[in-house]
Short mmCIF file of C-alpha atoms and ligand atoms in Angstrom, two decimals:
data_model
loop_
_atom_site.label_atom_id
_atom_site.label_comp_id
_atom_site.label_asym_id
_atom_site.label_seq_id
_atom_site.Cartn_x
_atom_site.Cartn_y
_atom_site.Cartn_z
CA MET A 1 -16.41 32.91 -5.43
CA ALA A 2 -18.37 30.15 -7.13
CA SER A 3 -21.74 29.34 -5.90
CA PRO A 4 -22.92 25.91 -5.20
CA THR A 5 -25.16 24.00 -7.40
CA SER A 6 -27.03 20.63 -6.80
CA ALA A 7 -24.56 18.86 -8.91
CA THR A 8 -21.47 20.24 -7.24
CA CYS A 9 -22.63 19.13 -3.75
CA PHE A 10 -23.76 15.99 -5.23
CA HIS A 11 -20.39 15.25 -6.83
CA LEU A 12 -18.78 12.86 -4.59
CA GLY A 13 -21.41 11.84 -1.87
CA ALA A 14 -23.82 10.06 -4.20
CA SER A 15 -20.91 8.42 -5.84
CA LEU A 16 -19.24 6.84 -3.05
CA PRO A 17 -20.50 3.26 -3.18
CA ARG A 18 -20.13 3.29 -7.07
CA TRP A 19 -16.37 4.01 -6.61
CA ASP A 20 -16.19 1.19 -3.91
CA VAL A 21 -15.61 4.05 -1.43
CA ASP A 22 -17.86 4.25 1.77
CA LYS A 23 -17.93 6.82 4.05
CA ARG A 24 -17.41 4.94 7.14
CA THR A 25 -14.61 2.46 6.27
CA GLY A 26 -13.04 4.54 3.00
CA PHE A 27 -11.43 2.21 0.85
CA VAL A 28 -12.07 -0.84 3.13
CA PRO A 29 -14.81 -2.90 2.27
CA THR A 30 -17.59 -2.56 4.50
CA ARG A 31 -17.97 -6.39 4.98
CA PRO A 32 -14.85 -8.65 5.96
CA PRO A 33 -13.14 -10.13 2.63
CA LEU A 34 -14.15 -13.53 1.38
CA GLY A 35 -12.07 -15.99 3.20
CA ARG A 36 -12.27 -18.87 1.03
CA LEU A 37 -13.16 -19.53 -2.68
CA PRO A 38 -16.07 -21.89 -3.58
CA PRO A 39 -15.14 -25.76 -3.75
CA GLY A 40 -14.48 -25.61 -7.39
CA PHE A 41 -11.17 -23.57 -6.68
CA GLU A 42 -9.88 -25.53 -3.58
CA ALA A 43 -6.66 -26.61 -5.65
CA TRP A 44 -5.51 -22.76 -5.36
CA GLU A 45 -6.59 -22.42 -1.62
CA ALA A 46 -5.01 -25.81 -0.33
CA VAL A 47 -1.89 -24.90 -2.09
CA LEU A 48 -1.48 -21.63 -0.41
CA GLU A 49 -2.82 -23.42 2.82
CA SER A 50 0.48 -25.63 2.34
CA ALA A 51 2.65 -22.97 1.54
CA VAL A 52 1.71 -21.35 4.82
CA LYS A 53 1.79 -24.50 6.80
CA LEU A 54 5.26 -25.57 5.48
CA LYS A 55 6.93 -22.20 6.59
CA LEU A 56 8.72 -21.91 3.49
CA GLN A 57 11.43 -19.77 3.51
CA LEU A 58 12.99 -17.03 1.23
CA SER A 59 15.48 -18.57 -0.96
CA GLU A 60 17.89 -15.42 -0.18
CA GLN A 61 17.52 -16.83 3.71
CA VAL A 62 18.04 -20.33 2.71
CA GLU A 63 21.12 -19.78 0.82
CA LYS A 64 22.94 -18.43 4.05
CA MET A 65 21.88 -21.71 5.65
CA GLY A 66 24.45 -24.72 6.63
CA GLU A 67 24.30 -27.17 4.04
CA GLU A 68 21.99 -29.83 5.85
CA LYS A 69 19.50 -27.14 6.44
CA ARG A 70 19.78 -25.46 3.09
CA SER A 71 19.20 -28.77 1.41
CA LYS A 72 16.19 -29.46 3.75
CA GLU A 73 14.76 -26.31 2.73
CA GLU A 74 15.24 -26.49 -0.67
CA ASP A 75 13.57 -29.96 -1.37
CA LYS A 76 10.72 -28.41 1.00
CA SER A 77 10.24 -25.82 -1.49
CA ARG A 78 10.96 -27.68 -4.65
CA LEU A 79 8.12 -30.32 -3.56
CA TRP A 80 5.85 -27.33 -2.89
CA ARG A 81 6.50 -25.88 -6.34
CA LYS A 82 6.09 -29.02 -8.05
CA SER A 83 2.52 -29.33 -6.44
CA VAL A 84 1.78 -25.69 -7.87
CA GLY A 85 2.72 -26.88 -11.55
CA GLU A 86 0.39 -29.98 -11.16
CA MET A 87 -2.63 -28.21 -10.14
CA PRO A 88 -5.55 -28.29 -12.86
CA LEU A 89 -5.70 -25.32 -15.20
CA LEU A 90 -9.06 -24.15 -13.84
CA SER A 91 -11.43 -21.98 -15.75
CA ILE A 92 -12.42 -18.67 -13.84
CA ASP A 93 -15.76 -18.41 -15.10
CA GLY A 94 -17.22 -19.49 -12.12
CA LEU A 95 -15.74 -16.36 -10.34
CA LYS A 96 -17.23 -14.00 -12.47
CA ILE A 97 -20.69 -13.82 -10.53
CA SER A 98 -19.10 -11.62 -7.55
CA TYR A 99 -16.48 -9.26 -7.01
CA GLU A 100 -15.96 -10.88 -3.64
CA GLN A 101 -14.62 -14.01 -5.21
CA LEU A 102 -12.71 -12.53 -7.76
CA TYR A 103 -10.74 -10.28 -5.25
CA ARG A 104 -10.13 -13.55 -3.16
CA ALA A 105 -8.96 -15.24 -6.21
CA HIS A 106 -6.50 -12.40 -6.75
CA HIS A 107 -5.37 -12.74 -3.39
CA VAL A 108 -4.74 -16.32 -3.50
CA LEU A 109 -2.98 -16.77 -6.67
CA VAL A 110 -0.71 -13.71 -6.11
CA PHE A 111 0.36 -14.91 -2.39
CA ASN A 112 1.13 -18.27 -4.51
CA LEU A 113 2.88 -16.38 -7.20
CA HIS A 114 5.26 -14.62 -4.58
CA PHE A 115 5.78 -18.17 -2.53
CA PHE A 116 6.62 -19.48 -5.97
CA SER A 117 9.16 -16.95 -6.94
CA HIS A 118 10.85 -15.93 -3.89
CA THR A 119 11.93 -19.52 -2.77
CA ILE A 120 13.35 -20.34 -6.37
CA PRO A 121 17.33 -20.63 -5.62
CA SER A 122 19.57 -18.32 -7.09
CA ALA A 123 20.75 -20.39 -9.75
CA GLU A 124 17.34 -21.33 -11.09
CA SER A 125 15.35 -18.89 -13.67
CA ILE A 126 11.94 -17.92 -12.24
CA VAL A 127 9.35 -19.56 -14.68
CA ILE A 128 5.55 -19.25 -13.33
CA PRO A 129 3.80 -22.77 -14.49
CA ARG A 130 0.49 -22.20 -16.49
CA SER A 131 -1.60 -23.61 -13.77
CA LEU A 132 -0.72 -20.44 -11.59
CA ALA A 133 -0.05 -18.05 -14.61
CA ILE A 134 -2.96 -18.35 -16.91
CA PRO A 135 -5.74 -18.06 -14.05
CA LEU A 136 -3.79 -15.03 -12.59
CA PHE A 137 -3.59 -13.34 -15.86
CA GLN A 138 -7.13 -13.89 -16.49
CA VAL A 139 -8.37 -12.67 -13.17
CA SER A 140 -5.82 -9.68 -13.01
CA LYS A 141 -7.07 -8.66 -16.62
CA TYR A 142 -11.13 -8.70 -15.80
CA LEU A 143 -10.70 -6.79 -12.32
CA GLN A 144 -7.97 -4.57 -14.37
CA VAL A 145 -5.42 -5.04 -11.71
CA PRO A 146 -1.83 -6.26 -12.20
CA PRO A 147 -1.12 -9.89 -11.78
CA ILE A 148 1.19 -9.18 -8.80
CA ILE A 149 0.96 -8.47 -5.12
CA THR A 150 -0.62 -5.36 -4.49
CA TYR A 151 -1.79 -3.24 -1.26
CA PHE A 152 -5.22 -4.13 -2.20
CA ASP A 153 -4.30 -7.80 -1.42
CA ILE A 154 -2.21 -7.45 1.53
CA THR A 155 -4.12 -4.54 3.52
CA LEU A 156 -7.59 -3.58 2.04
CA HIS A 157 -8.57 -7.09 1.59
CA ASN A 158 -6.38 -9.17 4.00
CA TRP A 159 -8.29 -8.85 7.24
CA ARG A 160 -10.85 -10.50 8.95
CA PRO A 161 -12.50 -9.24 12.45
CA LEU A 162 -11.57 -11.41 15.70
CA ASN A 163 -14.90 -11.35 17.00
CA SER A 164 -17.76 -11.93 14.62
CA LEU A 165 -19.15 -8.72 13.51
CA PRO A 166 -22.92 -7.66 14.08
CA ASP A 167 -24.80 -6.82 10.66
CA GLY A 168 -24.11 -3.50 9.50
CA SER A 169 -21.52 -2.77 12.06
CA ILE A 170 -18.04 -1.50 10.84
CA PRO A 171 -14.50 -3.25 11.49
CA PRO A 172 -12.95 -2.54 14.70
CA ILE A 173 -9.73 -1.11 13.89
CA HIS A 174 -7.87 -2.76 17.07
CA SER A 175 -9.59 -6.01 16.61
CA LEU A 176 -8.41 -7.47 13.48
CA GLN A 177 -6.12 -10.15 12.22
CA CYS A 178 -4.95 -11.12 8.71
CA GLN A 179 -6.16 -13.55 6.50
CA THR A 180 -2.94 -14.56 4.98
CA THR A 181 0.84 -13.80 5.83
CA PHE A 182 3.88 -15.31 4.37
CA THR A 183 5.95 -15.85 7.63
CA SER A 184 3.13 -16.41 10.50
CA THR A 185 4.93 -13.94 12.52
CA PRO A 186 3.02 -11.34 14.57
CA ASP A 187 5.38 -8.88 12.96
CA GLU A 188 3.98 -9.54 9.34
CA ASP A 189 0.24 -9.32 11.02
CA GLU A 190 1.25 -5.86 12.47
CA PHE A 191 2.64 -4.66 9.61
CA HIS A 192 -0.38 -5.25 7.11
CA LEU A 193 -2.86 -4.30 9.71
CA LEU A 194 -1.21 -0.71 10.48
CA SER A 195 -2.22 0.23 6.95
CA THR A 196 -5.71 -1.51 7.41
CA ARG A 197 -6.12 0.66 10.56
CA ILE A 198 -4.71 4.02 9.03
CA GLU A 199 -7.37 3.39 6.16
CA LEU A 200 -10.35 2.55 8.18
CA ARG A 201 -9.86 5.52 10.82
CA GLY A 202 -8.74 7.80 7.85
CA ALA A 203 -12.28 7.55 6.39
CA GLU A 204 -13.29 10.37 8.63
CA ALA A 205 -10.82 12.42 7.43
CA LEU A 206 -11.80 11.96 4.12
CA GLU A 207 -15.44 12.67 4.79
CA CYS A 208 -14.61 15.83 7.01
CA VAL A 209 -12.67 16.98 4.10
CA LYS A 210 -15.38 16.35 1.51
CA LEU A 211 -18.14 18.18 3.79
CA ALA A 212 -15.77 21.30 4.25
CA VAL A 213 -15.32 21.38 0.46
CA GLU A 214 -19.18 21.37 0.19
CA LYS A 215 -19.69 23.79 2.78
CA ALA A 216 -16.71 26.15 1.12
CA LEU A 217 -18.63 26.16 -2.00
CA ILE A 218 -21.32 27.90 -0.11
CA ALA A 219 -18.73 31.10 0.63
CA LYS A 220 -21.22 32.44 3.21
CA ASP A 221 -20.01 33.29 6.71
CA SER A 222 -21.94 30.47 8.35
CA ALA A 223 -20.94 28.17 5.95
CA LEU A 224 -17.14 29.23 6.03
CA GLU A 225 -17.26 28.65 9.72
CA GLN A 226 -18.93 25.03 9.18
CA ALA A 227 -16.09 24.48 6.70
CA ALA A 228 -13.45 25.21 9.08
CA GLU A 229 -14.97 23.06 11.96
CA TYR A 230 -15.15 19.90 9.26
CA LEU A 231 -11.70 20.74 8.57
CA GLU A 232 -10.48 20.85 12.22
CA ARG A 233 -12.31 17.49 12.62
CA GLY A 234 -10.52 16.32 9.69
CA VAL A 235 -7.09 17.63 11.45
CA SER A 236 -7.84 15.66 14.54
CA VAL A 237 -8.19 12.55 12.55
CA ILE A 238 -5.01 12.97 10.70
CA GLN A 239 -3.22 13.39 14.04
CA ASP A 240 -4.67 10.19 15.11
CA LEU A 241 -3.13 8.59 11.82
CA ARG A 242 0.04 9.93 13.12
CA GLU A 243 -0.40 8.19 16.52
CA LEU A 244 -1.19 4.93 14.85
CA MET A 245 1.91 5.10 12.65
CA LEU A 246 4.36 5.83 15.54
CA GLY A 247 2.59 3.24 17.94
CA ILE A 248 3.89 0.50 15.48
CA LYS A 249 7.39 0.91 17.29
CA GLY A 250 8.15 -1.96 19.35
CA ARG A 251 5.40 -4.01 17.88
CA ILE A 252 7.58 -5.07 14.75
CA ASP A 253 10.82 -6.29 15.26
CA PRO A 254 13.06 -4.50 12.67
CA GLU A 255 15.59 -7.31 11.64
CA ILE A 256 12.33 -9.70 11.04
CA PHE A 257 10.59 -7.42 9.18
CA TYR A 258 13.60 -6.06 7.18
CA ASN A 259 15.39 -9.70 6.55
CA GLU A 260 11.93 -12.14 6.83
CA VAL A 261 9.02 -10.35 5.92
CA ARG A 262 10.02 -7.34 3.35
CA PRO A 263 11.36 -9.51 0.75
CA TRP A 264 8.27 -11.58 0.11
CA LEU A 265 6.55 -8.54 -1.13
CA GLY A 266 9.40 -7.59 -3.89
CA GLY A 267 7.84 -7.54 -7.52
CA ALA A 268 9.41 -8.83 -10.62
CA ASP A 269 11.67 -5.78 -11.14
CA GLY A 270 13.15 -6.51 -7.86
CA ASP A 271 14.82 -9.78 -8.00
CA LEU A 272 18.26 -9.71 -6.11
CA TRP A 273 19.91 -11.77 -8.67
CA GLY A 274 18.08 -9.81 -11.78
CA ARG A 275 16.20 -13.04 -12.93
CA PRO A 276 13.04 -11.95 -15.22
CA TRP A 277 9.71 -13.40 -13.86
CA VAL A 278 8.60 -15.82 -16.93
CA PHE A 279 5.04 -16.35 -16.86
CA GLU A 280 4.07 -19.64 -18.92
CA GLY A 281 1.07 -19.17 -21.22
CA SER A 282 0.58 -15.42 -20.64
CA GLU A 283 0.93 -14.73 -24.66
CA GLU A 284 -2.28 -16.93 -24.87
CA ILE A 285 -4.19 -14.01 -23.09
CA GLU A 286 -5.80 -11.64 -25.45
CA GLU A 287 -5.66 -8.15 -25.27
CA TRP A 288 -3.30 -7.83 -22.30
CA PRO A 289 -2.81 -4.37 -21.33
CA GLN A 290 0.88 -3.59 -21.87
CA ARG A 291 1.43 -0.75 -19.69
CA TRP A 292 1.08 -2.74 -16.44
CA TYR A 293 3.85 -2.74 -14.14
CA LEU A 294 5.02 -5.59 -12.18
CA SER A 295 6.77 -3.72 -8.94
CA GLY A 296 6.15 -4.83 -5.38
CA ALA A 297 3.82 -4.26 -2.78
CA THR A 298 4.16 -0.46 -1.15
CA ALA A 299 1.49 1.33 0.96
CA ALA A 300 2.32 4.14 -1.40
CA GLN A 301 -0.44 2.70 -3.30
CA SER A 302 -3.00 3.70 -0.54
CA PRO A 303 -5.95 5.36 -2.29
CA LEU A 304 -6.24 7.20 1.00
CA MET A 305 -3.20 9.07 1.15
CA ARG A 306 -3.67 9.79 -2.39
CA ALA A 307 -7.40 11.26 -1.78
CA LEU A 308 -6.04 13.38 1.25
CA ASP A 309 -3.15 14.79 -1.13
CA ILE A 310 -5.48 15.62 -4.07
CA TYR A 311 -8.15 17.35 -1.37
CA LEU A 312 -5.13 19.25 0.21
CA GLY A 313 -3.63 20.25 -3.28
CA VAL A 314 -0.04 18.37 -2.19
CA VAL A 315 -1.07 17.04 -5.92
CA GLY A 316 -0.57 18.88 -8.96
CA ASP A 317 1.74 21.75 -8.01
CA GLY A 318 2.46 22.77 -11.48
CA GLY A 319 5.43 21.29 -12.88
CA GLN A 320 7.75 21.75 -9.80
CA SER A 321 10.08 18.65 -9.58
CA SER A 322 7.92 15.98 -7.42
CA SER A 323 7.06 12.70 -7.30
CA TYR A 324 3.79 13.58 -8.82
CA SER A 325 5.28 15.03 -12.02
CA ALA A 326 6.87 13.15 -14.72
CA GLN A 327 9.94 13.46 -15.99
CA ALA A 328 10.13 13.67 -19.75
CA GLY A 329 8.81 10.55 -21.48
CA LYS A 330 8.35 8.77 -18.28
CA GLU A 331 5.35 8.46 -15.88
CA SER A 332 5.75 9.53 -12.26
CA PHE A 333 6.24 7.24 -9.46
CA GLN A 334 2.74 8.33 -8.01
CA GLU A 335 1.12 7.98 -11.51
CA ARG A 336 2.50 4.47 -11.79
CA MET A 337 1.00 3.69 -8.09
CA LEU A 338 -2.35 4.21 -9.66
CA SER A 339 -2.19 1.44 -11.77
CA TYR A 340 -1.59 -0.72 -8.75
CA MET A 341 -4.99 0.48 -7.65
CA THR A 342 -8.55 -1.19 -8.62
CA PRO A 343 -10.28 0.45 -11.62
CA GLN A 344 -13.09 1.82 -9.24
CA HIS A 345 -10.37 3.72 -6.55
CA ARG A 346 -8.43 5.12 -9.64
CA THR A 347 -11.56 6.41 -10.97
CA PHE A 348 -12.63 8.06 -7.76
CA LEU A 349 -9.48 9.69 -7.55
CA GLU A 350 -9.19 10.76 -11.05
CA ARG A 351 -12.52 12.39 -10.66
CA LEU A 352 -11.39 14.17 -7.43
CA ARG A 353 -8.34 15.31 -8.97
CA GLN A 354 -10.38 16.50 -11.82
CA SER A 355 -12.96 18.14 -9.72
CA PRO A 356 -13.43 22.01 -10.60
CA HIS A 357 -13.88 22.67 -7.00
CA GLN A 358 -10.64 22.02 -5.38
CA LEU A 359 -10.35 23.08 -1.70
CA ARG A 360 -6.96 24.73 -1.64
CA ALA A 361 -8.21 27.04 -4.31
CA LEU A 362 -11.46 27.61 -2.46
CA VAL A 363 -9.50 28.34 0.66
CA GLN A 364 -6.86 30.84 -1.61
CA GLN A 365 -9.99 32.66 -2.60
CA VAL A 366 -10.77 33.02 0.91
CA VAL A 367 -7.20 34.17 1.73
CA GLN A 368 -7.88 37.17 -0.84
CA GLU A 369 -11.14 38.17 0.19
CA ARG A 370 -10.70 37.80 3.96
CA GLY A 371 -6.89 37.39 4.45
CA MET A 372 -5.21 34.78 6.50
CA ASP A 373 -7.00 35.16 10.14
CA ALA A 374 -10.09 33.62 8.41
CA PRO A 375 -10.81 30.24 10.41
CA ILE A 376 -10.98 28.24 7.35
CA VAL A 377 -7.60 29.36 6.14
CA LYS A 378 -5.93 28.38 9.59
CA ALA A 379 -7.99 25.11 9.47
CA PHE A 380 -6.51 24.30 6.04
CA ASN A 381 -3.05 24.89 7.14
CA SER A 382 -3.39 23.16 10.10
CA ALA A 383 -4.64 19.88 7.90
CA VAL A 384 -1.45 20.46 5.42
CA LYS A 385 0.80 20.62 8.85
CA ALA A 386 -1.29 17.43 10.14
CA LEU A 387 -0.37 15.46 6.96
CA LYS A 388 3.08 17.02 7.02
CA GLU A 389 3.69 15.22 10.57
CA PHE A 390 2.12 12.34 9.45
CA ARG A 391 5.16 11.92 6.76
CA ASP A 392 7.84 12.95 9.34
CA ALA A 393 6.21 9.63 11.37
CA HIS A 394 6.54 7.44 8.35
CA MET A 395 9.67 8.47 7.77
CA VAL A 396 10.37 7.73 11.68
CA VAL A 397 9.20 4.22 10.95
CA VAL A 398 10.78 3.84 7.51
CA THR A 399 14.30 4.85 9.46
CA LEU A 400 13.36 2.00 12.10
CA LEU A 401 12.29 -0.62 9.78
CA VAL A 402 14.22 -0.21 6.60
CA VAL A 403 17.28 2.17 6.60
CA GLY A 404 18.37 1.03 10.19
CA PRO A 405 18.35 -2.76 9.34
CA ALA A 406 19.87 -2.22 5.99
CA ARG A 407 22.75 0.16 7.41
CA ARG A 408 23.48 -2.69 10.24
CA ALA A 409 23.20 -5.35 7.43
CA ALA A 410 25.97 -3.52 5.13
CA ARG A 411 27.99 -2.83 8.17
CA LYS A 412 27.83 -6.63 9.06
CA ALA A 413 28.66 -7.62 5.58
CA ALA A 414 31.42 -5.16 5.12
CA GLU A 415 33.13 -6.74 8.52
CA GLY A 416 32.35 -10.15 6.91
CA ALA A 417 30.24 -11.15 9.52
CA ASP A 418 26.44 -12.63 8.70
CA PRO A 419 24.03 -9.83 8.23
CA LEU A 420 21.24 -12.03 9.62
CA LEU A 421 23.16 -12.19 12.74
CA ALA A 422 22.73 -8.35 13.46
CA ASP A 423 21.92 -7.58 17.05
CA GLY A 424 18.28 -6.34 16.21
CA SER A 425 19.32 -3.20 18.07
CA GLY A 426 16.94 -0.99 16.30
CA SER A 427 14.08 -2.65 18.21
CA ALA A 428 13.95 -0.57 21.24
CA GLY A 429 15.57 3.02 20.52
CA ASP A 430 14.15 6.00 22.61
CA ARG A 431 12.63 8.92 20.57
CA GLU A 432 16.07 10.86 20.55
CA LYS A 433 17.58 7.85 18.95
CA ASP A 434 15.21 7.64 16.30
CA GLU A 435 15.07 10.98 15.29
CA LYS A 436 18.91 10.94 15.15
CA MET A 437 18.75 8.25 13.09
CA MET A 438 16.18 9.57 10.75
CA GLN A 439 18.27 12.93 10.58
CA GLN A 440 20.80 11.04 9.54
CA ALA A 441 18.93 8.87 6.82
CA PHE A 442 16.71 11.79 5.55
CA GLY A 443 18.44 15.01 6.74
CA GLY A 444 21.30 15.49 4.48
CA GLY A 445 21.50 16.60 0.94
CA ASP A 446 20.31 15.30 -2.21
CA ASP A 447 21.20 11.53 -2.52
CA SER A 448 20.11 11.04 -6.05
CA SER A 449 23.73 10.65 -7.34
CA ASP A 450 24.07 7.76 -4.89
CA LYS A 451 24.18 4.83 -7.44
CA GLY A 452 23.57 2.41 -4.57
CA ALA A 453 20.58 3.99 -2.95
CA LEU A 454 18.39 2.17 -0.80
CA LYS A 455 15.15 0.76 -2.71
CA GLY A 456 11.71 0.77 -1.48
CA THR A 457 9.76 -2.25 -2.65
CA GLY A 458 7.90 -0.16 -4.94
CA GLY A 459 11.06 0.49 -6.41
CA THR A 460 12.01 4.14 -5.45
CA ASP A 461 15.11 5.32 -4.11
CA LEU A 462 13.36 5.87 -0.81
CA VAL A 463 15.51 8.35 1.17
CA ARG A 464 15.46 10.91 -1.88
CA PHE A 465 11.66 9.98 -2.85
CA LEU A 466 10.21 10.45 0.89
CA LYS A 467 11.98 13.65 1.32
CA GLY A 468 10.69 14.84 -2.14
CA VAL A 469 6.73 14.11 -0.85
CA ARG A 470 7.54 15.68 2.51
CA ASP A 471 8.89 18.50 0.70
CA GLN A 472 6.03 18.78 -1.61
CA THR A 473 3.40 18.65 1.18
CA THR A 474 4.97 21.60 2.93
CA ARG A 475 4.41 23.80 -0.17
CA ALA A 476 0.66 23.07 -0.03
CA TYR A 477 0.72 25.58 2.81
CA LEU A 478 -1.34 28.95 1.99
CA GLN A 479 0.62 32.05 2.81
C1 LIG B 501 5.01 0.31 8.78
C2 LIG B 501 5.96 0.19 8.00
C3 LIG B 501 6.26 0.88 6.65
C4 LIG B 501 7.14 0.84 5.58
C5 LIG B 501 8.65 0.11 6.47
C6 LIG B 501 7.28 1.77 4.69
C7 LIG B 501 7.89 2.05 3.89
C8 LIG B 501 7.79 2.66 2.92
C9 LIG B 501 9.00 2.94 1.86
C10 LIG B 501 10.27 2.28 1.59
C11 LIG B 501 8.40 3.81 0.70
C12 LIG B 501 8.94 4.36 -0.51
C13 LIG B 501 8.27 3.84 -1.71
C14 LIG B 501 8.72 2.51 -2.18
O1 LIG B 501 8.04 1.44 -1.62
O2 LIG B 501 9.64 2.36 -3.03
C15 LIG B 501 7.00 4.27 1.24
C16 LIG B 501 6.30 5.02 0.56
C17 LIG B 501 4.95 5.36 0.94
N1 LIG B 501 4.19 5.08 2.07
FE1 LIG B 501 5.25 3.56 3.71
N2 LIG B 501 5.71 2.18 4.80
C18 LIG B 501 5.06 2.05 5.94
C19 LIG B 501 3.96 2.18 6.34
C20 LIG B 501 2.92 2.87 5.76
C21 LIG B 501 1.50 2.95 6.07
C22 LIG B 501 0.91 2.70 7.47
C23 LIG B 501 1.12 4.14 5.08
C24 LIG B 501 -0.44 4.56 4.96
C25 LIG B 501 -1.25 3.77 4.94
C26 LIG B 501 2.26 4.46 4.05
C27 LIG B 501 1.86 5.14 3.42
C28 LIG B 501 2.91 5.59 2.20
C29 LIG B 501 2.51 6.12 1.11
C30 LIG B 501 1.58 7.10 0.82
C31 LIG B 501 3.97 6.61 0.09
C32 LIG B 501 4.38 7.25 -0.97
C33 LIG B 501 5.27 8.51 -0.37
C34 LIG B 501 4.18 9.46 0.40
O3 LIG B 501 3.37 9.61 -0.13
O4 LIG B 501 4.51 10.02 1.48
N3 LIG B 501 3.41 3.50 4.59
N4 LIG B 501 6.79 3.27 2.43
#
C-alpha cells in the first residue's frame, strides 16, 4: 500500500479555505450571507421586497381562481413586473469588490427573475426585461454560475441566525431563518433550512472521512485503527443527517409544498406551457458560456452529498448505467449538476474525484491484505450503509412531499375536481403508511417507459432517477 507523503496528507486540509470549504461549516459560509446590497443597488432590493410583501401568486394558481380574484391577482403582478421593467440598468462594477456582494446580487436577481417568470399568465410569453436580464447575466458570468436560481441561492446563501452570532462562532443549525422565500410560509422556510442544516451538520462527516483517508494512507496497524475510528464518527454524523431528513415530517404541509412552494423553483426548461424564457439583451454579453443549463433548483446540486459520494466510492463505478455515467453523447444528470455550483466548489469536488488516493481503493487493499473483518473495512461498509439509509429517508420525504401530492392532484383532476382542494391527507401519515406509499412509488419495476413520468425540479424522471442513485450507493459496499 502506498505510504503517505507530505503532499498527499496535505492535499485537502490545506486547500479548504481556497475552495470556499470550511472544516466546521462545510460548503456553508462561516459568516451569515450579506442581507442587503449597498445603497447603489437599492432598486433591485426594493423590487424584491415588494414582490415578497405583495405575496405574488404563481400564474398556475391564479388561473384556477374565480374571475374577480384572478383579475385582481393578475393586475397586481402585472404592475409589479412593470416596476421591474422600469428599474434603471445598473452597472455591476461596484459589486466586484467582494464575493459577498456578488453572491447577494445573484440571490436578489434570481429571486426577482423567478417572481417575474412564474407570475406571467399562460397566454403571454416570458420576456425578461434588460433591467433585470443584463445585470443578472453579468453577475452570473463573473461568478461563473448559471443565471437561474440554484441550491447556492436558496440553501447555502439564504440564511441568517435568529440571534446575533459571537465572532468566530459557527451558525447554530436549529436557530436559523431564511433571508428570502417566495411564499412567506413556514413550510418554505423549513424546506430551505432543512438542506442548510444538513450541509452544516454534514461538515463533520467530511472532516472525519478526510482524516480517515489520511490515516489509511499510512497503512500501519495503529493508523488503520484510527482511520476506522474516524470513519465510525463519520457514520454517526451521516445517521444524524438521516434523522434531520426524517424530522421534516409534520413540519411541511405536502400540499402547500407541492402546489405553492415547489413551482417557484422551476427553471426555464420546465414551463408548464412550454414557453421559452427570453432574456432581453443577453446577446450583448460577450463570451457567454454556452454550456450553462437553466433547469430549476434542486438539492441534487448539493456539494456535500457529492463529496460524500466521491469519498465513499459511489461516484465512478466504471461504466455501469447510473446517474453519474453519461449516456452516449450526453452529459449525465450529476455532471450537469456540477455546473450549478460555484467554480470553487466545483474545483474542490473535481480535485477530490481526481485524487490518486481514493478511500474505497485504500480499504479494498486492506480487504486483500487483512480480510473483511478488519475494523476499517467494517467501518467503511457502515458508512456506505448509513449513506444508503440517508437516501432511503430522502425517498420517504420525496414520496411524502412530491409523489403523494402529485398522485392526489392527478386523481382529483381525473375526477374533475380542483386538485388544489385535495384534502392534504399526506401531512400526518404514520411510518407504516409512508413506507407503503414509498413502496408503491419506488418499489416497482423500472418506469423509464412512462412518458408521463413525474419530474423533479432538476428535470429528472424522479422515481427512476432516485432508485438508480440508491442502487448505485449499494454497489459501493466492499465484499
Ligand atoms: C425536503 C424535501 C426534498 C424534496 C421534495 C426533494 C426532492 C428531490 C427530487 C425530486 C430529486 C430528483 C432530482 C430532481 O430535482 O429532478 C432529488 C434529488 C436529490 N436530492 Fe432531494 N429533496 C428534498 C430534500 C433534500 C435534501 C435536504 C437533500 C440534502 C441536502 C437532498 C439531496 C438530494 C440529492 C443529493 C439528490 C440527487 C440524487 C441523490 O444523490 O440521491 N434532497 N430530491
